[in-house]
Structure formats: structure tokens, C-alpha cells
Amino acid sequence: MQGKKVQQESLFIQFQLSDYVPADNFYRRLKGLLDLDFLYKATSKHYGKEGQKSIDPVVFMKLMLVGYLENINSDRRIITSSGMRMDILYFLGYNLGEDLPWHSTLSRTRKLFGEKVFLEIFKQVLKLCIDKGLISGKRQAVDSALIPANASKQSMVERIVMEDASVFSRELNDNIEDVPAKPETPKANNKNDQDKKDKKGPTNQTHYSPSDPDARLTTKPGKPMRLYYRAQMSVDTASHFITYIQAFKGNETDNTSLPEMLPQIMDNLSGGHVSPAREILADTGYSSGKAIRALTANKLKGYIPNPGSYKSSREDEGFKYDDRYDRYICLMGVQLPFRRVECAYNEPTVHKKIYESNISDCKNCPFKEICANKKGFKKLVDSADKPLYEYMRERVESPKGKLMKSLRSSTVEPVFGSLINYNGLRRINTKGLKQANKGMLIAAAAYNIKKLLACKPKRLKELKMPVIKAINGLFYRMYTLLFTQHYLSNPILSF
């Protein structure tokens, strides 16, 4: 006989949510693992003693984690999706039919809490990984990625601060009675100049985004020119867990960010049973004298290739360096002594050493036309941090350095791919640098949680043979000792 299901809702039902969430469910395991009760004390300063009750800080932070765990980049969708999942409701501490917080509450609360609260969440999750023995800590690979900001390039407006200053200065000059104002002469092709200026497009120096002033225009190979934030991240090479992440402005270079990153990396790994960081692996973008000095100051060994513009030797150009007198000597025997130290044009903190010949020495040189500059002498420029670059070059070109290069790319780049594609970091959904940093911290915490709950303890057969032999030897020695004591204590057996 064919059956037919007829739906009829029960008027009364006895239901307990915990009975319908399996013990091995992801969110049930996470609920028993993650303790966020410290948030009540950490966020109490943001609330008064009277008025309407706010969202529970623990519930808010769990909803933030759900968004990045489920790869949801919208506060509205976080609330909608959570209401349809029994396991998420159980994780949040809500029952069926109980109203979840309004989605706008998430945005307001995220702005209310400081960055330290989100950093503490990340560090607590990291500590859970350390306590499980999953993080080595000895070697960290760092890299960066551009994350699109929640702002459009087309919405950028021109900065008018300097224009207003020039107008004010011009008005002051017009009010000077002693000196008559000169009549302005019309400029030729003024319209064409304005058209050329418009075709160049906006830049960070001339334009900004009113909705997100911290976002910066930048690009890289394979990326379009648009407003970005830059995510700086370090990954443990032994386990691929994230040990550090922070948001920077999109146009901030990697080598200027590294000195700021190192102390926080050391601090994140300072607690628990983990080895302190000893080695830092990075690509060429992190190379600078300041970055190498920061590594030395933090007692870290770095493997960072020198930039392509760096020249270790000038012998291929026909100049040999004399380290005794700090000078260069060309093929014709002309000396280029050290003259002075100059600052780089766009980097005031970067210093260059200038070596120049005398005009009289190059006057009758047969190679003058192809060697000397327009003023009639030869000029060579070296970095003032050349000893540091040479030290790093020797490390990178060593057999271990070549191994570290391949290890870095195979460690940190897949982690960034997972964060962007599967942990809600494809695009920043907030405004401002601080809010972007909060989102990156929770995204990294969500990534570490996934790896933590996916890890299983190794079985005995998966252990290495030396470990098994050592265990067998220990049991054998214990058995021999007990048998000998029993034999000697029995007079009949000893006879």
C-alpha cells in the first residue's frame, strides 16, 4: 500500500536543542573548547549601569566568528544564516524561536569594542593551538596580500586642503597695499593642461575616499588599480597556523611594516609551551637596512633576498672596490673616493653613499663619453647599509637559504588563499583601518579554529620507529627490574 505523508503541526512539543546537535558537530565541539567569559570584564568599560541591555559580548563575538567560519561577509546574512542552523543556535546559546540580535547591532558593537579585544580573541585561540602542541614557533614565514576596501575608486574626491591654503595666501598678498599686484597673464593651452591632468586619474596625493579615508590606491601584478588595505601575516612553517596578522594601509610597503610586525610576533608566541621565534622567512619586498636591523634587534635570523636593484659588486662595470680606503678604482686607474652621504628622494630614512671622481681625472679618458656624466665626472651610488645587505646575501645564497625560499612560498601563500577564498577575507566589509584590522584578526582566529578542530591525535603506528623502540625498551627494563626483585626476595627460588 502506497503511503502518503500528511503534514499536521503539533500544538504542544517537547524539544531540547542539545538532543539534536551531535556530539561530534563542529560548533558543539567549539562551544566546549572556546571560553570567552573574559569578554564581560574586558568590555565592561563600554557600558553604563542603567538603560536597556545590550547584546551579550560573548554572543556578539561568537556571531563574528560564525561569519568568518561560514565565509559570510555580511552582517545581515550572518543573522539570517544563524537562525536557520540548529548547531549555530546551540553554539550561541539560543533556543528555537528565540529572536537573534538585529544585524545593525553587530556593526555598532564592532565599532564600540577596541582592537585589543579582538587581538585577545586571536591570542586566546592561538594559545589553544600552542597548548595542544600544534605550533613549533621556531620559524615564521611572513607575507602580505592586498584586500579590497569597502570603497570605490570612482567615489574619490580631490583634496582641497592645499588649494584652500593657496587661496588664503593669494588673498593675503592681494591685501598688501605697499606692493601693487601684478596683472595675471593668461596661460596658453590651459584647457589642454587641465585635460591632461584629468586623464592621469586620481592618486593618493591628490584624492581620497570620503567614505573610507584610510583606504589607499595601489596595485600589483595581476591586481587592478583600486582602493585596498594590506594584510601582513606570519605563519608557522611547521604547522601552517597563523601566528600574526595586522591591517596596514594599501600603499605601505612591506619593508617599512616589518619592524612594526616583529615585536607583536614575538609577543604572540611568548605564552605557553612553545619555542620562541628564531628565524623569519620573507620575500624581496621586505628587504631594507631598517628591516635587517630590526631582525638583529629582536635576536632573529632572517632569510630575505636583496632587491634586484642592489649591486653587490661593480666589477662588471669596470670598477673595483678598495675597502682599505673606502673608494672605487676604474680600469684606467682613476680613483672614486667616498664623498658624502645623501638621503633618498622619496625615503628620508634611507641613506646612500656617494663616490665621485675628479673632473680633471676624467678629462682625457678615452671612455669619457660612455662613462662620465654631463658634468664630466663619474658618480657611483652605494647603499649605506651595504654590510647588512652582504650579510643577508650570504645567508640567502647558502644551501639552507635556498631551502628556506621554497619553504616560505609553500607555507604562507596557501594560507592566504584559504583566508581570502574560504574565511570571509575576499573583501573588507567595514570602514577604516582599525575596523579592517578587527576583521582580519577574527578571520585569522576562525582559520586557526578550523585547523585546531580538524587535527586528530596521532596513533601509535603513525609514530616514528625510534619512538616505538624507546617505549619497548622502557617496558623491557621495567619488567626485568620487577622480575629480579621478586626472584631475590623468594628464598626457594634463589636456592
Short mmCIF file of C-alpha atoms in Angstrom, two decimals:
data_model
loop_
_atom_site.label_atom_id
_atom_site.label_comp_id
_atom_site.label_asym_id
_atom_site.label_seq_id
_atom_site.Cartn_x
_atom_site.Cartn_y
_atom_site.Cartn_z
CA MET A 1 0.00 0.00 0.00
CA GLN A 2 1.38 3.38 -1.02
CA GLY A 3 1.93 5.79 1.83
CA LYS A 4 1.24 9.48 1.81
CA LYS A 5 2.62 11.92 4.39
CA VAL A 6 0.12 14.44 5.68
CA GLN A 7 1.66 17.43 7.48
CA GLN A 8 -0.04 18.44 10.67
CA GLU A 9 1.76 20.67 13.13
CA SER A 10 1.63 19.66 16.79
CA LEU A 11 0.13 22.11 19.24
CA PHE A 12 2.48 21.05 22.01
CA ILE A 13 6.01 19.73 21.59
CA GLN A 14 8.84 18.84 23.95
CA PHE A 15 12.13 19.82 22.32
CA GLN A 16 15.67 20.26 23.62
CA LEU A 17 18.19 21.67 21.16
CA SER A 18 21.15 19.80 22.62
CA ASP A 19 19.47 16.46 21.83
CA TYR A 20 19.53 17.23 18.11
CA VAL A 21 23.14 18.50 17.80
CA PRO A 22 25.54 15.52 17.51
CA ALA A 23 28.46 15.28 19.90
CA ASP A 24 30.95 15.42 17.03
CA ASN A 25 29.37 18.51 15.47
CA PHE A 26 31.85 21.32 14.72
CA TYR A 27 30.03 24.03 16.69
CA ARG A 28 29.27 21.73 19.62
CA ARG A 29 32.96 20.89 19.93
CA LEU A 30 33.85 24.57 19.59
CA LYS A 31 31.38 25.50 22.33
CA GLY A 32 33.14 23.18 24.77
CA LEU A 33 36.61 24.33 23.69
CA LEU A 34 36.40 28.13 23.49
CA ASP A 35 35.89 30.12 26.69
CA LEU A 36 35.02 33.77 26.04
CA ASP A 37 33.82 34.76 29.51
CA PHE A 38 36.75 37.18 29.86
CA LEU A 39 34.89 39.49 27.47
CA TYR A 40 32.47 40.55 30.21
CA LYS A 41 35.28 42.18 32.19
CA ALA A 42 37.22 43.38 29.14
CA THR A 43 34.22 45.25 27.68
CA SER A 44 32.53 46.45 30.88
CA LYS A 45 34.03 49.94 30.49
CA HIS A 46 31.94 50.49 27.36
CA TYR A 47 28.61 50.10 29.19
CA GLY A 48 26.75 52.03 31.87
CA LYS A 49 24.83 50.70 34.84
CA GLU A 50 21.40 51.82 33.65
CA GLY A 51 19.37 51.71 30.47
CA GLN A 52 18.40 49.00 28.02
CA LYS A 53 20.51 45.85 27.96
CA SER A 54 22.92 45.49 25.08
CA ILE A 55 23.82 42.41 23.10
CA ASP A 56 25.80 39.88 25.13
CA PRO A 57 29.51 40.47 24.33
CA VAL A 58 30.11 36.72 24.12
CA VAL A 59 27.18 36.29 21.71
CA PHE A 60 28.48 39.17 19.58
CA MET A 61 31.97 37.69 19.31
CA LYS A 62 30.57 34.24 18.51
CA LEU A 63 28.48 35.77 15.72
CA MET A 64 31.66 37.41 14.36
CA LEU A 65 33.38 34.04 14.37
CA VAL A 66 30.38 32.38 12.67
CA GLY A 67 30.61 34.94 9.85
CA TYR A 68 34.22 34.10 9.05
CA LEU A 69 33.84 30.38 9.72
CA GLU A 70 30.95 30.23 7.24
CA ASN A 71 32.65 32.61 4.75
CA ILE A 72 29.85 35.19 5.14
CA ASN A 73 30.84 38.82 4.55
CA SER A 74 27.54 40.47 5.52
CA ASP A 75 26.13 41.19 8.99
CA ARG A 76 22.59 40.72 7.71
CA ARG A 77 23.40 37.30 6.24
CA ILE A 78 25.16 36.24 9.45
CA ILE A 79 21.94 36.72 11.42
CA THR A 80 19.78 35.08 8.74
CA SER A 81 22.02 32.03 8.35
CA SER A 82 22.47 31.56 12.11
CA GLY A 83 18.71 31.49 12.66
CA MET A 84 18.37 28.55 10.24
CA ARG A 85 21.07 26.37 11.81
CA MET A 86 20.41 24.40 14.99
CA ASP A 87 24.11 23.81 15.64
CA ILE A 88 24.90 27.54 15.41
CA LEU A 89 21.97 28.39 17.68
CA TYR A 90 23.31 25.88 20.21
CA PHE A 91 26.78 27.43 19.91
CA LEU A 92 25.31 30.90 20.54
CA GLY A 93 23.19 29.73 23.48
CA TYR A 94 19.84 30.45 21.79
CA ASN A 95 16.74 28.27 21.50
CA LEU A 96 14.47 27.68 18.52
CA GLY A 97 12.12 30.59 18.05
CA GLU A 98 14.25 32.93 20.16
CA ASP A 99 14.97 36.17 18.32
CA LEU A 100 18.60 36.83 17.44
CA PRO A 101 20.10 40.35 17.73
CA TRP A 102 19.35 42.82 14.95
CA HIS A 103 22.06 42.95 12.26
CA SER A 104 22.79 46.65 12.83
CA THR A 105 23.71 45.79 16.44
CA LEU A 106 26.71 43.86 15.13
CA SER A 107 28.04 46.89 13.27
CA ARG A 108 27.61 49.24 16.24
CA THR A 109 29.18 46.80 18.71
CA ARG A 110 32.14 46.16 16.41
CA LYS A 111 32.88 49.89 16.36
CA LEU A 112 32.41 50.10 20.15
CA PHE A 113 34.97 47.44 21.12
CA GLY A 114 38.64 48.30 20.78
CA GLU A 115 41.26 46.46 18.75
CA LYS A 116 42.76 44.95 21.91
CA VAL A 117 39.60 42.88 22.48
CA PHE A 118 39.84 41.33 19.03
CA LEU A 119 43.58 40.80 19.44
CA GLU A 120 42.89 38.99 22.72
CA ILE A 121 40.45 36.66 20.94
CA PHE A 122 43.10 35.82 18.36
CA LYS A 123 45.75 35.25 21.05
CA GLN A 124 43.43 33.00 23.07
CA VAL A 125 42.74 30.81 20.04
CA LEU A 126 46.47 30.76 19.31
CA LYS A 127 47.15 29.67 22.89
CA LEU A 128 44.75 26.75 22.48
CA CYS A 129 46.78 25.64 19.46
CA ILE A 130 50.03 26.04 21.40
CA ASP A 131 48.70 24.06 24.38
CA LYS A 132 47.79 21.21 22.03
CA GLY A 133 51.42 21.12 20.86
CA LEU A 134 50.49 22.07 17.29
CA ILE A 135 52.79 25.08 16.90
CA SER A 136 56.57 24.96 16.81
CA GLY A 137 57.20 28.72 16.90
CA LYS A 138 60.83 28.43 15.83
CA ARG A 139 60.44 29.51 12.20
CA GLN A 140 57.90 32.05 10.87
CA ALA A 141 57.14 32.88 7.24
CA VAL A 142 55.75 36.37 6.55
CA ASP A 143 53.94 37.73 3.54
CA SER A 144 51.31 40.31 2.61
CA ALA A 145 48.20 40.47 0.43
CA LEU A 146 46.05 43.30 -0.87
CA ILE A 147 42.45 43.09 0.35
CA PRO A 148 39.90 45.30 -1.48
CA ALA A 149 38.46 48.07 0.69
CA ASN A 150 34.76 48.81 1.05
CA ALA A 151 35.08 51.92 -1.12
CA SER A 152 35.09 52.71 -4.82
CA LYS A 153 37.80 54.41 -6.84
CA GLN A 154 35.12 56.35 -8.72
CA SER A 155 33.89 57.94 -5.47
CA MET A 156 37.25 59.56 -4.67
CA VAL A 157 37.28 63.34 -4.42
CA GLU A 158 40.11 65.82 -4.76
CA ARG A 159 41.91 67.02 -1.67
CA ILE A 160 41.19 70.75 -1.23
CA VAL A 161 43.34 71.49 1.82
CA MET A 162 46.34 72.75 -0.12
CA GLU A 163 44.10 74.56 -2.60
CA ASP A 164 42.42 76.45 0.25
CA ALA A 165 45.85 77.30 1.66
CA SER A 166 47.00 78.72 -1.65
CA VAL A 167 43.79 80.77 -1.95
CA PHE A 168 44.33 82.16 1.54
CA SER A 169 47.94 83.02 0.71
CA ARG A 170 46.89 84.73 -2.50
CA GLU A 171 44.30 86.79 -0.63
CA LEU A 172 46.94 87.93 1.84
CA ASN A 173 49.19 89.03 -0.99
CA ASP A 174 46.30 90.90 -2.61
CA ASN A 175 45.72 92.87 0.60
CA ILE A 176 49.28 94.21 0.73
CA GLU A 177 48.96 97.91 -0.12
CA ASP A 178 52.67 98.71 -0.47
CA VAL A 179 53.32 96.40 -3.40
CA PRO A 180 50.91 96.62 -6.33
CA ALA A 181 49.62 93.35 -7.62
CA LYS A 182 50.91 92.29 -10.99
CA PRO A 183 48.32 91.59 -13.65
CA GLU A 184 47.89 87.90 -14.31
CA THR A 185 48.97 86.79 -17.75
CA PRO A 186 46.78 84.20 -19.41
CA LYS A 187 48.40 80.79 -19.77
CA ALA A 188 48.49 79.19 -23.17
CA ASN A 189 46.83 75.81 -23.66
CA ASN A 190 45.27 75.98 -20.19
CA LYS A 191 42.42 73.76 -21.31
CA ASN A 192 44.81 71.15 -22.68
CA ASP A 193 46.75 71.11 -19.40
CA GLN A 194 43.53 70.51 -17.48
CA ASP A 195 42.58 67.68 -19.85
CA LYS A 196 45.97 66.04 -19.30
CA LYS A 197 45.51 66.37 -15.55
CA ASP A 198 42.09 64.71 -15.71
CA LYS A 199 43.41 61.85 -17.84
CA LYS A 200 46.02 60.95 -15.23
CA GLY A 201 43.29 59.89 -12.83
CA PRO A 202 43.22 60.13 -9.04
CA THR A 203 46.28 59.49 -6.87
CA ASN A 204 46.78 59.14 -3.12
CA GLN A 205 48.45 62.57 -3.04
CA THR A 206 45.62 64.40 -4.81
CA HIS A 207 42.48 62.40 -3.98
CA TYR A 208 40.90 60.44 -1.12
CA SER A 209 37.76 58.43 -0.44
CA PRO A 210 35.22 60.33 1.72
CA SER A 211 33.62 57.07 2.91
CA ASP A 212 36.93 55.43 3.86
CA PRO A 213 39.82 57.91 4.14
CA ASP A 214 42.25 55.18 5.30
CA ALA A 215 41.93 53.14 2.09
CA ARG A 216 44.72 53.71 -0.43
CA LEU A 217 45.05 53.35 -4.18
CA THR A 218 47.60 50.74 -5.15
CA THR A 219 48.17 47.84 -7.47
CA LYS A 220 50.46 44.88 -8.10
CA PRO A 221 50.94 42.41 -10.96
CA GLY A 222 47.63 40.70 -11.58
CA LYS A 223 45.66 43.23 -9.49
CA PRO A 224 43.68 46.20 -10.83
CA MET A 225 44.28 49.73 -9.58
CA ARG A 226 41.73 50.28 -6.80
CA LEU A 227 41.41 51.05 -3.08
CA TYR A 228 43.00 48.40 -0.87
CA TYR A 229 44.16 47.52 2.60
CA ARG A 230 47.28 45.43 3.05
CA ALA A 231 47.15 42.35 5.29
CA GLN A 232 50.50 41.45 6.84
CA MET A 233 50.66 37.90 8.18
CA SER A 234 53.10 35.41 9.68
CA VAL A 235 52.61 31.63 9.54
CA ASP A 236 54.32 28.88 11.50
CA THR A 237 56.20 26.81 8.91
CA ALA A 238 55.88 23.57 10.89
CA SER A 239 52.07 23.59 11.17
CA HIS A 240 50.71 26.37 8.90
CA PHE A 241 48.91 28.07 11.82
CA ILE A 242 48.63 31.87 11.68
CA THR A 243 50.69 33.49 14.43
CA TYR A 244 50.23 37.15 13.47
CA ILE A 245 48.02 39.31 11.27
CA GLN A 246 47.51 43.05 11.04
CA ALA A 247 45.99 45.57 8.64
CA PHE A 248 48.09 48.32 7.08
CA LYS A 249 47.29 50.98 4.52
CA GLY A 250 47.34 49.65 0.99
CA ASN A 251 50.29 51.74 -0.22
CA GLU A 252 52.53 50.96 2.78
CA THR A 253 55.50 48.89 1.66
CA ASP A 254 56.46 45.57 3.22
CA ASN A 255 59.95 46.64 4.29
CA THR A 256 58.58 49.55 6.34
CA SER A 257 55.99 47.29 8.02
CA LEU A 258 58.37 44.53 9.13
CA PRO A 259 59.97 46.45 12.05
CA GLU A 260 56.48 47.03 13.46
CA MET A 261 55.46 43.40 12.95
CA LEU A 262 58.36 41.67 14.71
CA PRO A 263 57.61 42.71 18.34
CA GLN A 264 53.98 41.59 18.03
CA ILE A 265 55.01 38.26 16.51
CA MET A 266 57.33 37.69 19.47
CA ASP A 267 54.59 38.69 21.92
CA ASN A 268 52.01 36.35 20.36
CA LEU A 269 54.38 33.42 20.78
CA SER A 270 55.58 34.34 24.26
CA GLY A 271 52.97 32.36 26.24
CA GLY A 272 52.60 28.61 26.57
CA HIS A 273 54.91 25.71 25.82
CA VAL A 274 56.35 26.92 22.53
CA SER A 275 59.83 27.73 21.30
CA PRO A 276 60.49 31.46 20.78
CA ALA A 277 60.72 32.63 17.19
CA ARG A 278 64.28 32.39 15.86
CA GLU A 279 64.01 32.64 12.08
CA ILE A 280 61.98 34.87 9.76
CA LEU A 281 61.40 33.95 6.11
CA ALA A 282 60.29 36.72 3.74
CA ASP A 283 60.44 37.74 0.08
CA THR A 284 62.37 40.57 -1.57
CA GLY A 285 59.75 43.18 -0.72
CA TYR A 286 60.76 43.06 2.95
CA SER A 287 64.43 43.81 2.25
CA SER A 288 65.83 47.07 3.64
CA GLY A 289 68.54 48.17 6.02
CA LYS A 290 65.95 49.14 8.59
CA ALA A 291 64.27 45.73 8.37
CA ILE A 292 67.58 43.85 8.78
CA ARG A 293 68.47 45.99 11.79
CA ALA A 294 65.05 45.23 13.30
CA LEU A 295 65.72 41.50 12.91
CA THR A 296 69.04 41.87 14.70
CA ALA A 297 67.48 43.96 17.48
CA ASN A 298 64.89 41.23 18.11
CA LYS A 299 67.58 38.48 18.03
CA LEU A 300 66.10 36.90 14.91
CA LYS A 301 67.80 35.34 11.90
CA GLY A 302 66.30 36.40 8.61
CA TYR A 303 66.25 34.89 5.13
CA ILE A 304 65.27 37.82 2.92
CA PRO A 305 66.60 38.13 -0.66
CA ASN A 306 68.08 41.52 -1.53
CA PRO A 307 66.16 43.72 -4.01
CA GLY A 308 67.01 43.45 -7.69
CA SER A 309 68.38 47.00 -7.74
CA TYR A 310 71.08 46.10 -5.21
CA LYS A 311 74.56 45.59 -6.65
CA SER A 312 77.00 43.55 -4.63
CA SER A 313 79.93 44.33 -6.93
CA ARG A 314 80.75 46.90 -9.61
CA GLU A 315 83.47 44.85 -11.29
CA ASP A 316 81.23 44.07 -14.27
CA GLU A 317 81.06 47.84 -14.82
CA GLY A 318 84.82 48.16 -14.62
CA PHE A 319 85.13 49.44 -11.04
CA LYS A 320 86.92 47.60 -8.25
CA TYR A 321 86.25 48.43 -4.61
CA ASP A 322 89.16 49.20 -2.26
CA ASP A 323 87.85 48.52 1.23
CA ARG A 324 91.02 49.81 2.88
CA TYR A 325 90.47 53.39 1.73
CA ASP A 326 86.71 53.12 1.01
CA ARG A 327 86.99 54.01 -2.65
CA TYR A 328 86.44 52.63 -6.16
CA ILE A 329 89.15 52.37 -8.83
CA CYS A 330 88.25 52.17 -12.53
CA LEU A 331 90.07 50.24 -15.28
CA MET A 332 92.10 53.35 -16.15
CA GLY A 333 93.33 53.71 -12.57
CA VAL A 334 91.13 56.71 -11.71
CA GLN A 335 90.03 56.82 -8.08
CA LEU A 336 86.45 57.48 -6.96
CA PRO A 337 86.77 58.25 -3.22
CA PHE A 338 83.83 58.40 -0.83
CA ARG A 339 82.46 61.96 -0.83
CA ARG A 340 79.26 62.20 1.24
CA VAL A 341 76.04 60.57 2.43
CA GLU A 342 72.74 61.61 0.86
CA CYS A 343 69.13 60.76 1.69
CA ALA A 344 66.94 59.05 -0.87
CA TYR A 345 64.49 61.36 -2.57
CA ASN A 346 61.31 59.53 -1.53
CA GLU A 347 62.75 57.81 1.58
CA PRO A 348 64.30 60.32 4.03
CA THR A 349 65.39 57.49 6.34
CA VAL A 350 67.28 55.66 3.55
CA HIS A 351 70.88 56.84 3.17
CA LYS A 352 73.19 56.48 0.17
CA LYS A 353 76.97 56.69 -0.05
CA ILE A 354 78.26 58.81 -2.94
CA TYR A 355 81.56 58.05 -4.69
CA GLU A 356 82.78 60.61 -7.27
CA SER A 357 85.88 61.14 -9.39
CA ASN A 358 87.51 64.49 -10.14
CA ILE A 359 86.74 66.24 -13.40
CA SER A 360 90.47 66.58 -14.13
CA ASP A 361 90.98 62.81 -13.81
CA CYS A 362 88.28 62.02 -16.37
CA LYS A 363 89.17 64.87 -18.75
CA ASN A 364 91.44 62.88 -21.08
CA CYS A 365 89.89 59.45 -20.53
CA PRO A 366 89.05 57.62 -23.81
CA PHE A 367 85.86 56.23 -22.17
CA LYS A 368 84.61 59.63 -21.03
CA GLU A 369 81.72 59.76 -23.49
CA ILE A 370 80.21 56.49 -22.28
CA CYS A 371 81.28 56.62 -18.63
CA ALA A 372 81.22 60.15 -17.24
CA ASN A 373 78.06 62.20 -16.69
CA LYS A 374 77.22 65.52 -18.32
CA LYS A 375 79.32 67.41 -15.77
CA GLY A 376 82.41 65.46 -16.76
CA PHE A 377 82.96 63.10 -13.82
CA LYS A 378 81.88 59.60 -12.81
CA LYS A 379 79.44 59.07 -9.92
CA LEU A 380 78.68 55.77 -8.18
CA VAL A 381 75.97 55.29 -5.57
CA ASP A 382 76.05 52.59 -2.90
CA SER A 383 73.69 51.85 -0.06
CA ALA A 384 74.89 52.98 3.35
CA ASP A 385 73.61 49.61 4.62
CA LYS A 386 75.73 47.57 2.22
CA PRO A 387 77.35 45.47 5.01
CA LEU A 388 73.86 44.41 6.12
CA TYR A 389 72.84 43.52 2.57
CA GLU A 390 76.04 41.49 2.13
CA TYR A 391 75.36 39.64 5.37
CA MET A 392 71.85 38.79 4.18
CA ARG A 393 73.08 37.79 0.70
CA GLU A 394 75.44 35.20 2.18
CA ARG A 395 72.62 33.71 4.24
CA VAL A 396 70.15 33.55 1.35
CA GLU A 397 72.65 32.02 -1.10
CA SER A 398 73.66 29.29 1.35
CA PRO A 399 72.16 25.77 0.89
CA LYS A 400 69.85 26.36 3.85
CA GLY A 401 68.81 29.75 2.46
CA LYS A 402 67.72 28.19 -0.84
CA LEU A 403 65.67 25.64 1.09
CA MET A 404 64.05 28.41 3.15
CA LYS A 405 62.99 30.25 -0.02
CA SER A 406 60.93 27.33 -1.29
CA LEU A 407 59.62 26.65 2.21
CA ARG A 408 58.30 30.21 2.57
CA SER A 409 56.31 30.19 -0.66
CA SER A 410 54.81 26.76 0.08
CA THR A 411 53.79 27.82 3.59
CA VAL A 412 52.32 31.30 3.67
CA GLU A 413 50.79 31.62 0.19
CA PRO A 414 48.32 28.69 0.56
CA VAL A 415 47.22 30.12 3.92
CA PHE A 416 46.43 33.46 2.31
CA GLY A 417 44.45 31.62 -0.36
CA SER A 418 42.35 29.90 2.30
CA LEU A 419 41.74 33.15 4.19
CA ILE A 420 40.61 35.01 1.09
CA ASN A 421 38.51 32.27 -0.51
CA TYR A 422 37.08 30.38 2.48
CA ASN A 423 37.27 32.65 5.55
CA GLY A 424 35.47 35.83 4.50
CA LEU A 425 38.52 37.95 3.69
CA ARG A 426 37.83 38.38 0.00
CA ARG A 427 36.78 41.97 0.74
CA ILE A 428 36.77 44.26 3.77
CA ASN A 429 33.15 44.91 4.79
CA THR A 430 33.92 47.75 7.22
CA LYS A 431 35.27 51.30 7.01
CA GLY A 432 38.59 52.47 8.42
CA LEU A 433 41.96 50.93 9.24
CA LYS A 434 41.03 49.92 12.80
CA GLN A 435 37.85 48.18 11.69
CA ALA A 436 39.74 46.38 8.92
CA ASN A 437 42.27 45.16 11.48
CA LYS A 438 39.48 43.77 13.68
CA GLY A 439 38.07 41.80 10.76
CA MET A 440 41.47 40.35 9.85
CA LEU A 441 42.09 39.24 13.44
CA ILE A 442 38.77 37.38 13.65
CA ALA A 443 39.28 35.86 10.18
CA ALA A 444 42.69 34.53 11.28
CA ALA A 445 41.19 33.21 14.52
CA ALA A 446 38.49 31.40 12.51
CA TYR A 447 41.15 29.85 10.27
CA ASN A 448 43.11 28.59 13.28
CA ILE A 449 39.93 27.20 14.86
CA LYS A 450 39.19 25.16 11.74
CA LYS A 451 42.68 23.68 11.74
CA LEU A 452 42.57 23.08 15.51
CA LEU A 453 39.32 21.11 15.40
CA ALA A 454 40.45 19.21 12.30
CA CYS A 455 43.64 17.96 13.98
CA LYS A 456 43.49 14.42 15.35
CA PRO A 457 45.92 12.81 17.79
CA LYS A 458 48.41 10.53 16.07
CA ARG A 459 48.04 6.79 16.55
CA LEU A 460 50.88 4.69 17.83
CA LYS A 461 51.54 3.12 14.43
CA GLU A 462 51.99 6.61 12.95
CA LEU A 463 54.82 7.38 15.36
CA LYS A 464 58.39 7.10 14.17
CA MET A 465 60.24 3.82 14.77
CA PRO A 466 62.81 5.30 17.21
CA VAL A 467 59.94 6.39 19.47
CA ILE A 468 58.37 2.91 19.41
CA LYS A 469 61.73 1.25 20.13
CA ALA A 470 62.32 3.59 23.06
CA ILE A 471 58.90 2.72 24.54
CA ASN A 472 59.52 -1.00 24.09
CA GLY A 473 62.93 -0.68 25.73
CA LEU A 474 61.44 1.13 28.71
CA PHE A 475 58.83 -1.58 29.28
CA TYR A 476 61.52 -4.29 28.98
CA ARG A 477 63.74 -2.64 31.61
CA MET A 478 60.79 -2.24 33.99
CA TYR A 479 59.83 -5.91 33.56
CA THR A 480 63.44 -7.07 34.15
CA LEU A 481 63.73 -4.96 37.30
CA LEU A 482 60.46 -6.27 38.80
CA PHE A 483 61.30 -9.89 37.98
CA THR A 484 64.77 -9.61 39.55
CA GLN A 485 63.40 -8.11 42.77
CA HIS A 486 60.75 -10.86 43.04
CA TYR A 487 63.35 -13.58 42.40
CA LEU A 488 65.79 -12.33 45.04
CA SER A 489 63.05 -11.88 47.68
CA ASN A 490 61.93 -15.58 47.39
CA PRO A 491 64.47 -17.89 49.16
CA ILE A 492 63.20 -21.05 47.48
CA LEU A 493 63.64 -19.59 44.01
CA SER A 494 67.02 -18.13 44.90
CA PHE A 495 68.23 -21.59 46.13
#
